[in-house]
């Protein structure tokens, strides 16, 4: 008789947990997955997927404007938020169902309920009791972080609630300058909501290339988002007319909804990690090695709960690498270098590799910059104001492309392909030897020949 009830117990049926469970089960291992909410995790249920539907919905206001410029007669337009929500929820339910079926088809069992470690081999699942497993994988993801000491914070929402607002607000204040704040500002603005973004820093999207950051902020303002930089909300008050978000500089912002998007934290609360002796980093993330193994020999962790690169495809690859290593006898490490990402701002960002600032920090002055800032032909035709940014960061000497940054309507699609070449170590001459596809916006990327000089050098040159 087997020493344990299961070969693998996976806590969390999100992107990382589901992939790991499926691949492990395909080896013939007996796998149990516990999920306390809905199968699919943050990405499918309250993150990337519903967010992208909201981005699509919100982009129509811009499409209508463009269509008029191209000769279409479009009368009054209006948006039916409840109808959209219902369609969105139906699609999310369908996708969650696919995740469930995929688990079942792979032979993994699923149990609904919060799981808590009792010791390094025993897990208690609400409503199911205790089971033991030879190996345990923690894939519980993250959840929105909120400041604890802000008066009136109980009136604010996070992205979790933004997907289920019963009514579309007339005015929203969004706090934060990261992925989520910027994406939701674009969404609500596009849906016709009077949108104010309040960010404590000097520019949005810290960590991205500085030209990208300025370009995104400028383009968001161009589309109507009000951006208040260097500003902090000190309190929120409920009045008869709605909410008042008071900035610490004394400025008051009226809103119907105040949304905080000021970061996410690893979700480890109530997991019993202490009982199993699993070590956490100072950030609260589970500490793991290159193979996603914790300090406890039979416990691994993947995805946002480890706070490495908090992106769905990364969690999936970490889950896959874990299952190959542990259940298929194929030691596999996921390479966290050169992971591309996209911000679904409006216009969106696609980025891979080093920003100019990071490249200069790592390589000193031996960096060349190639940059184009242009209005695409789709816009010039009707006098639209969207401008696109393309930027390459290149190491002098080796001519290796260290970073590629695009702000443009199809930037996320473009960057996926650029990432293939850059991950393979493409040089600028090899990149340039690729013939352009015409007429496209992306052709600009392979036709940038002039080095971009900083303004001071530009005057001398
Ligand atoms: P981010 O870490 O991207 O941004 C957090 C923002 O909140 C920053 O602008 C930060 O400012 C600000 N902030 C932090 N603490 C405070 C505070 N006390 N008061 C005011 N502002 C504060 O977090 P998000 O919540 O936007 O997203 C979490 C993660 O989820 C992302 O980093 C990303 O990994 C992932 N994600 C990815 C998406 C994608 O791939 N498209 C979409 C959404 C999320 P400062 O810069 O000054 O620190």
Tab-separated table of C-alpha atoms and ligand atoms in Angstrom:
chain	number	residue	atom	x	y	z
A	1	UNK	CA	0.000	0.000	0.000
A	2	UNK	CA	1.200	3.481	-0.853
A	3	UNK	CA	2.649	5.464	2.018
A	4	UNK	CA	0.514	8.518	1.119
A	5	UNK	CA	-2.983	9.089	-0.271
A	6	UNK	CA	-1.597	11.044	-3.230
A	7	UNK	CA	1.690	11.409	-5.084
A	8	UNK	CA	1.078	15.152	-5.489
A	9	UNK	CA	-1.180	17.654	-3.776
A	10	UNK	CA	-1.478	20.968	-5.621
A	11	UNK	CA	-2.852	23.955	-3.718
A	12	UNK	CA	-4.399	26.401	-6.182
A	13	UNK	CA	-5.979	25.743	-9.585
A	14	UNK	CA	-4.656	28.798	-11.382
A	15	UNK	CA	-2.300	28.942	-14.342
A	16	UNK	CA	0.722	27.417	-12.586
A	17	UNK	CA	-1.115	24.837	-10.485
A	18	UNK	CA	-3.263	23.498	-13.298
A	19	UNK	CA	-0.335	23.085	-15.691
A	20	UNK	CA	1.757	21.350	-13.038
A	21	UNK	CA	-1.112	19.055	-12.025
A	22	UNK	CA	-1.898	18.046	-15.606
A	23	UNK	CA	1.681	17.313	-16.589
A	24	UNK	CA	2.310	15.427	-13.344
A	25	UNK	CA	-0.892	13.373	-13.744
A	26	UNK	CA	0.128	12.450	-17.304
A	27	UNK	CA	3.082	10.584	-15.818
A	28	UNK	CA	0.613	8.310	-14.059
A	29	UNK	CA	0.979	10.094	-10.725
A	30	UNK	CA	-2.051	10.307	-8.434
A	31	UNK	CA	-2.760	14.040	-8.208
A	32	UNK	CA	-5.242	16.040	-6.150
A	33	UNK	CA	-5.793	19.773	-6.753
A	34	UNK	CA	-7.552	21.994	-4.203
A	35	UNK	CA	-9.125	25.313	-5.194
A	36	UNK	CA	-11.036	27.551	-2.803
A	37	UNK	CA	-12.580	29.837	-5.445
A	38	UNK	CA	-13.106	29.070	-9.130
A	39	UNK	CA	-10.825	26.985	-11.305
A	40	UNK	CA	-8.681	29.200	-13.529
A	41	UNK	CA	-7.204	31.448	-10.861
A	42	UNK	CA	-6.486	35.157	-11.135
A	43	UNK	CA	-5.722	35.091	-14.850
A	44	UNK	CA	-8.972	33.514	-15.997
A	45	UNK	CA	-11.372	34.626	-13.282
A	46	UNK	CA	-10.298	38.104	-12.165
A	47	UNK	CA	-7.258	39.122	-14.175
A	48	UNK	CA	-5.786	38.907	-17.666
A	49	UNK	CA	-8.743	37.345	-19.454
A	50	UNK	CA	-11.709	39.422	-18.228
A	51	UNK	CA	-9.417	42.483	-18.310
A	52	UNK	CA	-8.708	41.877	-21.991
A	53	UNK	CA	-12.453	41.610	-22.720
A	54	UNK	CA	-12.871	44.951	-20.964
A	55	UNK	CA	-10.055	46.419	-23.036
A	56	UNK	CA	-11.742	45.171	-26.212
A	57	UNK	CA	-15.077	46.647	-25.110
A	58	UNK	CA	-13.543	50.001	-24.248
A	59	UNK	CA	-11.587	50.308	-27.492
A	60	UNK	CA	-14.799	50.662	-29.481
A	61	UNK	CA	-15.159	54.341	-28.600
A	62	UNK	CA	-11.876	54.961	-30.416
A	63	UNK	CA	-12.867	52.609	-33.257
A	64	UNK	CA	-16.099	54.577	-33.776
A	65	UNK	CA	-14.114	57.809	-34.028
A	66	UNK	CA	-11.735	56.225	-36.536
A	67	UNK	CA	-14.610	54.750	-38.502
A	68	UNK	CA	-16.162	58.199	-38.935
A	69	UNK	CA	-12.808	59.418	-40.228
A	70	UNK	CA	-12.915	56.641	-42.818
A	71	UNK	CA	-16.327	57.616	-44.118
A	72	UNK	CA	-18.681	55.551	-42.016
A	73	UNK	CA	-21.841	57.233	-40.778
A	74	UNK	CA	-22.254	56.170	-37.204
A	75	UNK	CA	-25.022	57.797	-35.269
A	76	UNK	CA	-25.270	57.928	-31.515
A	77	UNK	CA	-23.447	55.091	-29.800
A	78	UNK	CA	-24.114	53.772	-26.328
A	79	UNK	CA	-22.694	51.064	-24.158
A	80	UNK	CA	-24.715	48.526	-22.186
A	81	UNK	CA	-22.569	47.619	-19.169
A	82	UNK	CA	-24.884	44.916	-17.711
A	83	UNK	CA	-25.099	43.219	-21.135
A	84	UNK	CA	-21.318	43.276	-21.441
A	85	UNK	CA	-20.901	41.898	-17.891
A	86	UNK	CA	-23.260	39.033	-18.605
A	87	UNK	CA	-21.442	38.110	-21.823
A	88	UNK	CA	-18.084	38.401	-20.051
A	89	UNK	CA	-19.225	36.201	-17.159
A	90	UNK	CA	-20.573	33.567	-19.568
A	91	UNK	CA	-17.262	33.426	-21.380
A	92	UNK	CA	-15.288	33.232	-18.126
A	93	UNK	CA	-17.536	30.361	-16.969
A	94	UNK	CA	-16.888	28.570	-20.281
A	95	UNK	CA	-13.115	28.999	-19.936
A	96	UNK	CA	-13.130	27.908	-16.302
A	97	UNK	CA	-15.044	24.791	-17.413
A	98	UNK	CA	-12.327	24.017	-19.950
A	99	UNK	CA	-9.724	24.195	-17.188
A	100	UNK	CA	-11.772	21.732	-15.109
A	101	UNK	CA	-12.116	19.341	-18.045
A	102	UNK	CA	-8.422	19.564	-18.865
A	103	UNK	CA	-7.596	18.539	-15.317
A	104	UNK	CA	-10.051	15.651	-15.453
A	105	UNK	CA	-8.833	14.505	-18.863
A	106	UNK	CA	-5.288	14.377	-17.545
A	107	UNK	CA	-6.501	12.194	-14.682
A	108	UNK	CA	-6.116	14.718	-11.829
A	109	UNK	CA	-8.770	14.983	-9.112
A	110	UNK	CA	-10.205	18.317	-8.070
A	111	UNK	CA	-11.556	19.318	-4.692
A	112	UNK	CA	-13.192	22.632	-3.800
A	113	UNK	CA	-12.160	24.181	-0.498
A	114	UNK	CA	-9.407	26.040	1.274
A	115	UNK	CA	-6.356	23.841	1.866
A	116	UNK	CA	-4.081	24.182	4.882
A	117	UNK	CA	-0.844	22.369	5.573
A	118	UNK	CA	-0.839	20.471	8.847
A	119	UNK	CA	2.699	19.193	8.383
A	120	UNK	CA	4.999	18.626	5.429
A	121	UNK	CA	2.916	15.718	4.102
A	122	UNK	CA	-0.574	16.377	5.461
A	123	UNK	CA	-3.108	18.833	4.063
A	124	UNK	CA	-6.510	19.615	5.478
A	125	UNK	CA	-9.124	20.677	2.952
A	126	UNK	CA	-12.262	22.424	4.148
A	127	UNK	CA	-15.160	20.063	3.711
A	128	UNK	CA	-12.977	17.087	2.774
A	129	UNK	CA	-10.795	16.443	5.793
A	130	UNK	CA	-7.138	15.459	5.883
A	131	UNK	CA	-5.181	13.804	3.115
A	132	UNK	CA	-1.503	13.025	2.828
A	133	UNK	CA	0.718	13.467	-0.186
A	134	UNK	CA	4.304	12.522	-0.982
A	135	UNK	CA	4.849	15.893	-2.667
A	136	UNK	CA	3.103	19.226	-2.361
A	137	UNK	CA	3.031	22.154	-4.763
A	138	UNK	CA	1.877	25.578	-3.569
A	139	UNK	CA	0.443	27.644	-6.416
A	140	UNK	CA	-1.875	30.024	-4.614
A	141	UNK	CA	-0.946	33.155	-6.576
A	142	UNK	CA	-1.329	36.673	-5.271
A	143	UNK	CA	-4.027	39.080	-4.265
A	144	UNK	CA	-4.419	42.855	-4.279
A	145	UNK	CA	-2.433	44.641	-1.599
A	146	UNK	CA	-4.046	47.603	0.160
A	147	UNK	CA	-2.513	50.164	2.525
A	148	UNK	CA	-3.869	49.498	6.006
A	149	UNK	CA	-3.997	52.918	7.587
A	150	UNK	CA	-5.932	55.090	5.162
A	151	UNK	CA	-9.131	56.620	6.570
A	152	UNK	CA	-12.124	55.637	4.434
A	153	UNK	CA	-10.324	52.802	2.662
A	154	UNK	CA	-13.410	50.648	3.156
A	155	UNK	CA	-15.094	52.710	0.412
A	156	UNK	CA	-12.397	51.822	-2.121
A	157	UNK	CA	-12.365	48.800	-4.408
A	158	UNK	CA	-9.555	46.749	-5.949
A	159	UNK	CA	-9.347	45.166	-9.388
A	160	UNK	CA	-11.231	42.158	-7.967
A	161	UNK	CA	-14.387	44.246	-7.604
A	162	UNK	CA	-13.841	46.279	-10.768
A	163	UNK	CA	-14.929	43.232	-12.780
A	164	UNK	CA	-18.340	43.152	-11.115
A	165	UNK	CA	-19.493	46.757	-10.597
A	166	UNK	CA	-23.263	46.731	-10.765
A	167	UNK	CA	-23.231	50.087	-12.549
A	168	UNK	CA	-20.657	51.792	-14.681
A	169	UNK	CA	-19.553	54.812	-12.647
A	170	UNK	CA	-19.652	58.316	-14.112
A	171	UNK	CA	-16.384	59.260	-12.385
A	172	UNK	CA	-13.573	57.038	-11.190
A	173	UNK	CA	-10.339	57.750	-9.361
A	174	UNK	CA	-7.698	55.065	-9.816
A	175	UNK	CA	-4.724	55.011	-7.477
A	176	UNK	CA	-1.397	53.525	-8.631
A	177	UNK	CA	0.893	53.740	-11.633
A	178	UNK	CA	1.585	50.087	-12.439
A	179	UNK	CA	0.134	47.623	-14.927
A	180	UNK	CA	-3.302	47.386	-13.343
A	181	UNK	CA	-3.866	51.095	-12.700
A	182	UNK	CA	-2.799	52.048	-16.220
A	183	UNK	CA	-4.846	49.292	-17.870
A	184	UNK	CA	-8.011	50.086	-15.933
A	185	UNK	CA	-7.615	53.818	-16.523
A	186	UNK	CA	-7.666	53.072	-20.262
A	187	UNK	CA	-10.655	50.756	-19.872
A	188	UNK	CA	-12.849	53.147	-17.908
A	189	UNK	CA	-11.832	56.145	-19.997
A	190	UNK	CA	-12.660	54.244	-23.175
A	191	UNK	CA	-16.067	53.332	-21.748
A	192	UNK	CA	-16.816	57.014	-21.252
A	193	UNK	CA	-16.096	57.257	-17.528
A	194	UNK	CA	-14.479	60.479	-16.312
A	195	UNK	CA	-11.156	58.940	-15.234
A	196	UNK	CA	-8.452	60.342	-12.984
A	197	UNK	CA	-5.254	58.414	-12.322
A	198	UNK	CA	-3.410	59.346	-9.138
A	199	UNK	CA	0.158	58.132	-8.819
A	200	UNK	CA	2.738	58.909	-6.150
A	201	UNK	CA	5.752	58.723	-8.488
A	202	UNK	CA	7.079	61.132	-11.130
A	203	UNK	CA	5.919	58.909	-13.988
A	204	UNK	CA	3.799	55.825	-14.654
A	205	UNK	CA	5.019	52.244	-15.124
A	206	UNK	CA	8.189	52.210	-13.077
A	207	UNK	CA	10.639	49.641	-14.424
A	208	UNK	CA	9.730	50.261	-18.062
A	209	UNK	CA	11.889	52.306	-20.411
A	210	UNK	CA	11.629	56.035	-19.620
A	211	UNK	CA	10.651	56.988	-23.176
A	212	UNK	CA	7.903	54.368	-23.050
A	213	UNK	CA	6.662	55.719	-19.727
A	214	UNK	CA	6.456	59.308	-20.954
A	215	UNK	CA	4.887	58.263	-24.236
A	216	UNK	CA	2.179	56.211	-22.534
A	217	UNK	CA	1.346	59.017	-20.104
A	218	UNK	CA	1.185	61.581	-22.902
A	219	UNK	CA	-1.008	59.359	-25.080
A	220	UNK	CA	-3.321	58.512	-22.201
A	221	UNK	CA	-3.803	62.204	-21.497
A	222	UNK	CA	-4.387	62.797	-25.195
A	223	UNK	CA	-7.271	60.306	-24.951
A	224	UNK	CA	-8.773	62.034	-21.949
A	225	UNK	CA	-7.364	60.362	-18.841
A	226	UNK	CA	-6.492	62.948	-16.201
A	227	UNK	CA	-3.157	62.010	-14.673
A	228	UNK	CA	-1.990	63.429	-11.356
A	229	UNK	CA	1.642	62.518	-10.735
A	230	UNK	CA	3.469	63.008	-7.440
A	231	UNK	CA	0.115	62.787	-5.681
A	232	UNK	CA	-1.131	60.625	-2.812
A	233	UNK	CA	-4.608	59.998	-1.509
A	234	UNK	CA	-4.774	60.765	2.229
A	235	UNK	CA	-8.375	59.787	2.923
A	236	UNK	CA	-11.665	58.847	1.308
A	237	UNK	CA	-14.960	60.239	2.484
A	238	UNK	CA	-18.479	59.196	1.559
A	239	UNK	CA	-20.867	62.038	0.846
A	240	UNK	CA	-24.395	62.250	-0.547
A	241	UNK	CA	-22.956	62.930	-3.993
A	242	UNK	CA	-20.575	59.972	-3.964
A	243	UNK	CA	-16.993	59.737	-2.734
A	244	UNK	CA	-14.364	62.376	-2.138
A	245	UNK	CA	-10.744	61.255	-2.403
A	246	UNK	CA	-8.629	63.818	-0.612
A	247	UNK	CA	-5.043	64.191	-1.836
A	248	UNK	CA	-2.422	64.977	0.786
A	249	UNK	CA	-1.644	68.228	-1.085
A	250	UNK	CA	-5.155	69.400	-0.184
A	251	UNK	CA	-6.757	68.742	-3.574
A	252	UNK	CA	-10.106	66.901	-3.463
A	253	UNK	CA	-11.204	64.507	-6.199
A	254	UNK	CA	-14.905	63.688	-6.570
A	255	UNK	CA	-15.721	60.183	-7.708
A	256	UNK	CA	-18.353	57.476	-7.747
A	257	UNK	CA	-15.722	54.762	-7.456
A	258	UNK	CA	-12.206	54.878	-6.031
A	259	UNK	CA	-10.052	51.950	-7.083
A	260	UNK	CA	-6.686	51.064	-5.573
A	261	UNK	CA	-4.175	49.254	-7.771
A	262	UNK	CA	-1.065	49.693	-5.672
A	263	UNK	CA	0.494	46.273	-6.040
A	264	UNK	CA	-0.269	42.658	-5.242
A	265	UNK	CA	1.008	40.394	-2.495
A	266	UNK	CA	1.722	36.653	-2.418
A	267	UNK	CA	-1.291	34.785	-1.089
A	268	UNK	CA	0.035	32.684	1.775
A	269	UNK	CA	-2.424	33.579	4.538
A	270	UNK	CA	-3.950	30.603	6.318
A	271	UNK	CA	-1.910	28.090	4.309
A	272	UNK	CA	-0.133	26.603	7.299
A	273	UNK	CA	3.304	27.121	5.775
A	274	UNK	CA	4.810	27.593	9.242
A	275	UNK	CA	3.501	24.175	10.312
A	276	UNK	CA	5.349	22.608	7.403
A	277	UNK	CA	8.471	24.704	8.015
A	278	UNK	CA	8.352	26.517	4.641
A	279	UNK	CA	10.500	29.655	4.614
A	280	UNK	CA	9.241	32.992	3.338
A	281	UNK	CA	11.228	35.942	1.984
A	282	UNK	CA	10.813	39.390	3.554
A	283	UNK	CA	8.250	40.231	0.872
A	284	UNK	CA	6.063	37.385	2.123
A	285	UNK	CA	6.807	35.318	-0.981
A	286	UNK	CA	7.742	31.651	-0.708
A	287	UNK	CA	11.487	31.239	-1.186
A	288	UNK	CA	12.369	28.720	-3.893
A	289	UNK	CA	15.441	27.554	-5.789
A	290	UNK	CA	15.887	27.422	-9.576
A	291	UNK	CA	13.719	24.289	-9.693
A	292	UNK	CA	10.957	25.970	-7.654
A	293	UNK	CA	11.765	23.813	-4.619
A	294	UNK	CA	11.280	25.366	-1.169
A	295	UNK	CA	13.588	24.724	1.782
A	296	UNK	CA	11.385	21.706	2.609
A	297	UNK	CA	12.447	18.703	0.569
A	298	UNK	CA	8.993	17.587	-0.638
A	299	UNK	CA	7.371	21.032	-1.106
A	300	UNK	CA	7.603	23.232	-4.207
A	301	UNK	CA	5.982	26.549	-5.155
A	302	UNK	CA	5.344	28.219	-8.508
A	303	UNK	CA	3.757	31.400	-9.822
A	304	UNK	CA	2.958	34.709	-8.113
A	305	UNK	CA	3.215	33.213	-4.622
A	306	UNK	CA	6.979	33.053	-5.261
A	307	UNK	CA	7.057	36.667	-6.556
A	308	UNK	CA	9.625	36.067	-9.298
A	309	UNK	CA	8.082	37.426	-12.495
A	310	UNK	CA	4.369	37.728	-11.837
A	311	UNK	CA	2.977	36.849	-15.230
A	312	UNK	CA	0.668	34.005	-16.287
A	313	UNK	CA	2.966	32.451	-18.904
A	314	UNK	CA	5.808	32.451	-16.379
A	315	UNK	CA	3.668	30.594	-13.824
A	316	UNK	CA	2.720	28.080	-16.520
A	317	UNK	CA	6.349	27.494	-17.471
A	318	UNK	CA	7.402	27.192	-13.820
A	319	UNK	CA	4.600	24.649	-13.273
A	320	UNK	CA	5.636	22.725	-16.365
A	321	UNK	CA	9.314	22.737	-15.360
A	322	UNK	CA	8.397	21.468	-11.883
A	323	UNK	CA	6.301	18.592	-13.260
A	324	UNK	CA	8.920	17.590	-15.845
A	325	UNK	CA	11.656	17.645	-13.223
A	326	UNK	CA	9.825	15.818	-10.476
A	327	UNK	CA	7.467	13.463	-12.333
A	328	UNK	CA	9.049	12.871	-15.735
A	329	UNK	CA	12.677	12.606	-14.713
A	330	UNK	CA	13.600	15.547	-16.964
A	331	UNK	CA	15.342	18.169	-14.822
A	332	UNK	CA	14.089	21.480	-16.220
A	333	UNK	CA	14.646	25.039	-15.081
A	334	UNK	CA	12.590	27.873	-16.466
A	335	UNK	CA	14.841	30.640	-17.735
A	336	UNK	CA	13.582	33.942	-16.329
A	337	UNK	CA	15.781	36.014	-18.669
A	338	UNK	CA	14.301	38.014	-21.556
A	339	UNK	CA	10.666	37.445	-20.681
A	340	UNK	CA	8.561	39.777	-22.800
A	341	UNK	CA	5.507	41.461	-21.363
A	342	UNK	CA	2.684	43.686	-22.491
A	343	UNK	CA	0.739	46.401	-20.739
A	344	UNK	CA	-2.753	46.652	-22.173
A	345	UNK	CA	-2.864	50.377	-21.764
A	346	UNK	CA	-4.403	52.405	-24.578
A	347	UNK	CA	-2.223	52.484	-26.614
A	348	UNK	CA	-0.591	49.293	-25.343
A	349	UNK	CA	3.050	48.568	-24.596
A	350	UNK	CA	5.141	45.576	-25.644
A	351	UNK	CA	8.537	45.247	-24.083
A	352	UNK	CA	11.371	42.738	-23.920
A	353	UNK	CA	14.845	43.024	-22.452
A	354	UNK	CA	16.574	46.004	-20.928
A	355	UNK	CA	15.346	49.568	-20.770
A	356	UNK	CA	17.837	52.212	-21.866
A	357	UNK	CA	18.483	53.169	-18.234
A	358	UNK	CA	19.082	49.560	-17.155
A	359	UNK	CA	21.351	48.943	-20.157
A	360	UNK	CA	23.425	52.025	-19.325
A	361	UNK	CA	23.569	50.880	-15.723
A	362	UNK	CA	24.822	47.421	-16.742
A	363	UNK	CA	26.942	48.262	-19.785
A	364	UNK	CA	28.021	51.859	-19.132
A	365	UNK	CA	28.044	54.352	-21.994
A	366	UNK	CA	28.578	51.723	-24.710
A	367	UNK	CA	24.954	51.651	-25.717
A	368	UNK	CA	23.307	52.763	-28.948
A	369	UNK	CA	19.683	53.766	-29.140
A	370	UNK	CA	17.470	53.566	-32.202
A	371	UNK	CA	14.107	55.218	-31.840
A	372	UNK	CA	11.126	56.214	-33.934
A	373	UNK	CA	8.157	58.283	-32.814
A	374	UNK	CA	5.543	58.400	-35.512
A	375	UNK	CA	1.888	58.785	-36.358
A	376	UNK	CA	0.813	55.599	-38.162
A	377	UNK	CA	-0.860	55.883	-41.568
A	378	UNK	CA	-4.184	54.749	-40.145
A	379	UNK	CA	-4.161	57.920	-38.012
A	380	UNK	CA	-2.744	60.411	-40.523
A	381	UNK	CA	-5.567	59.519	-42.929
A	382	UNK	CA	-8.220	61.124	-40.771
A	383	UNK	CA	-6.202	63.447	-38.563
A	384	UNK	CA	-6.047	61.129	-35.547
A	385	UNK	CA	-3.622	61.853	-32.748
A	386	UNK	CA	-2.251	58.417	-31.855
A	387	UNK	CA	1.526	58.342	-31.992
A	388	UNK	CA	3.610	55.179	-31.794
A	389	UNK	CA	7.007	54.636	-30.258
A	390	UNK	CA	9.584	52.041	-31.300
A	391	UNK	CA	12.891	51.752	-29.526
A	392	UNK	CA	15.854	49.411	-29.720
A	393	UNK	CA	18.630	49.311	-27.144
A	394	UNK	CA	21.857	47.937	-28.661
A	395	UNK	CA	25.231	47.072	-27.151
A	396	UNK	CA	28.092	48.740	-29.030
A	397	UNK	CA	30.729	46.362	-30.355
A	398	UNK	CA	28.761	43.116	-30.191
A	399	UNK	CA	25.781	44.950	-31.757
A	400	UNK	CA	23.536	42.681	-29.706
A	401	UNK	CA	20.000	43.944	-29.221
A	402	UNK	CA	19.492	44.188	-25.472
A	403	UNK	CA	15.989	45.592	-25.447
A	404	UNK	CA	13.032	46.309	-27.679
A	405	UNK	CA	10.156	48.555	-26.646
A	406	UNK	CA	7.028	49.334	-28.603
A	407	UNK	CA	4.025	51.519	-27.811
A	408	UNK	CA	1.514	51.002	-30.595
A	409	UNK	CA	-1.941	49.515	-31.190
A	410	UNK	CA	-0.509	46.058	-31.913
A	411	UNK	CA	2.541	46.296	-29.660
A	412	UNK	CA	1.724	43.122	-27.646
A	413	UNK	CA	1.468	41.103	-30.887
A	414	UNK	CA	4.617	42.652	-32.337
A	415	UNK	CA	6.724	42.091	-29.233
A	416	UNK	CA	5.921	38.377	-29.089
A	417	UNK	CA	7.760	37.859	-32.386
A	418	UNK	CA	10.550	40.326	-31.611
A	419	UNK	CA	11.131	38.409	-28.366
A	420	UNK	CA	11.998	35.231	-30.298
A	421	UNK	CA	14.911	36.885	-32.083
A	422	UNK	CA	16.080	38.866	-29.067
A	423	UNK	CA	15.985	35.814	-26.807
A	424	UNK	CA	18.180	34.067	-29.393
A	425	UNK	CA	20.717	36.919	-29.137
A	426	UNK	CA	20.050	38.652	-32.452
A	427	UNK	CA	22.425	41.455	-33.475
A	428	UNK	CA	21.355	44.730	-35.046
A	429	UNK	CA	22.869	43.845	-38.473
A	430	UNK	CA	20.988	40.498	-38.450
A	431	UNK	CA	17.810	42.275	-37.402
A	432	UNK	CA	18.266	44.854	-40.185
A	433	UNK	CA	18.883	42.131	-42.774
A	434	UNK	CA	15.248	41.094	-42.289
A	435	UNK	CA	13.239	42.626	-45.091
A	436	UNK	CA	10.344	44.862	-44.086
A	437	UNK	CA	6.703	43.858	-44.493
A	438	UNK	CA	4.961	46.763	-46.147
A	439	UNK	CA	2.820	48.703	-45.393
A	440	UNK	CA	2.853	47.879	-41.714
A	441	UNK	CA	3.719	49.695	-38.559
A	442	UNK	CA	6.112	46.952	-37.485
A	443	UNK	CA	8.329	47.526	-40.521
A	444	UNK	CA	9.577	50.621	-38.743
A	445	UNK	CA	11.367	48.300	-36.329
A	446	UNK	CA	13.641	46.830	-39.021
A	447	UNK	CA	14.258	50.108	-40.840
A	448	UNK	CA	15.718	52.231	-38.037
A	449	UNK	CA	19.247	53.025	-39.227
A	450	UNK	CA	20.077	56.342	-37.553
A	451	UNK	CA	21.366	56.243	-34.012
A	452	UNK	CA	19.245	58.327	-31.705
A	453	UNK	CA	21.349	60.929	-29.936
A	454	UNK	CA	20.377	62.524	-26.651
A	455	UNK	CA	19.177	66.129	-27.287
A	456	UNK	CA	22.461	67.708	-26.101
A	457	UNK	CA	24.577	65.479	-28.398
A	458	UNK	CA	22.093	65.883	-31.220
A	459	UNK	CA	22.854	69.606	-31.411
A	460	UNK	CA	26.590	68.931	-31.754
A	461	UNK	CA	26.254	66.130	-34.299
B	1	LIG	P1	2.627	47.097	-9.878
B	1	LIG	O1	3.653	46.577	-8.971
B	1	LIG	O2	2.784	46.969	-11.346
B	1	LIG	O3	2.368	48.625	-9.561
B	1	LIG	C1	2.038	49.058	-8.271
B	1	LIG	C2	1.846	50.556	-8.308
B	1	LIG	O4	1.351	50.991	-7.062
B	1	LIG	C3	3.148	51.288	-8.574
B	1	LIG	O5	2.863	52.362	-9.437
B	1	LIG	C4	3.540	51.771	-7.178
B	1	LIG	O6	4.245	52.974	-7.195
B	1	LIG	C5	2.184	52.025	-6.560
B	1	LIG	N1	2.201	51.926	-5.107
B	1	LIG	C6	2.738	50.953	-4.338
B	1	LIG	N2	2.525	51.192	-3.032
B	1	LIG	C7	1.834	52.342	-2.978
B	1	LIG	C8	1.310	53.127	-1.911
B	1	LIG	N3	1.468	52.756	-0.630
B	1	LIG	N4	0.656	54.265	-2.206
B	1	LIG	C9	0.494	54.656	-3.495
B	1	LIG	N5	0.974	53.946	-4.545
B	1	LIG	C10	1.629	52.818	-4.285
B	1	LIG	O7	1.285	46.425	-9.362
B	1	LIG	P2	-0.112	46.163	-10.024
B	1	LIG	O8	-1.022	46.008	-8.859
B	1	LIG	O9	-0.440	47.159	-11.071
B	1	LIG	O10	0.118	44.754	-10.743
B	1	LIG	C11	0.682	43.667	-10.012
B	1	LIG	C12	1.449	42.761	-10.923
B	1	LIG	O11	0.535	41.977	-11.669
B	1	LIG	C13	2.297	43.453	-11.968
B	1	LIG	O12	3.531	43.863	-11.487
B	1	LIG	C14	2.413	42.387	-13.011
B	1	LIG	O13	3.453	41.530	-12.644
B	1	LIG	C15	1.075	41.689	-12.934
B	1	LIG	N6	0.158	42.161	-13.981
B	1	LIG	C16	0.490	41.960	-15.291
B	1	LIG	C17	-0.338	42.398	-16.293
B	1	LIG	C18	0.069	42.177	-17.709
B	1	LIG	O14	0.896	41.322	-17.978
B	1	LIG	N7	-0.487	42.939	-18.659
B	1	LIG	C19	-1.595	43.071	-16.013
B	1	LIG	C20	-1.827	43.248	-14.617
B	1	LIG	C21	-0.981	42.801	-13.657
B	1	LIG	P3	5.835	53.027	-7.354
B	1	LIG	O15	6.128	52.798	-8.791
B	1	LIG	O16	6.168	54.388	-6.877
B	1	LIG	O17	6.365	51.950	-6.463
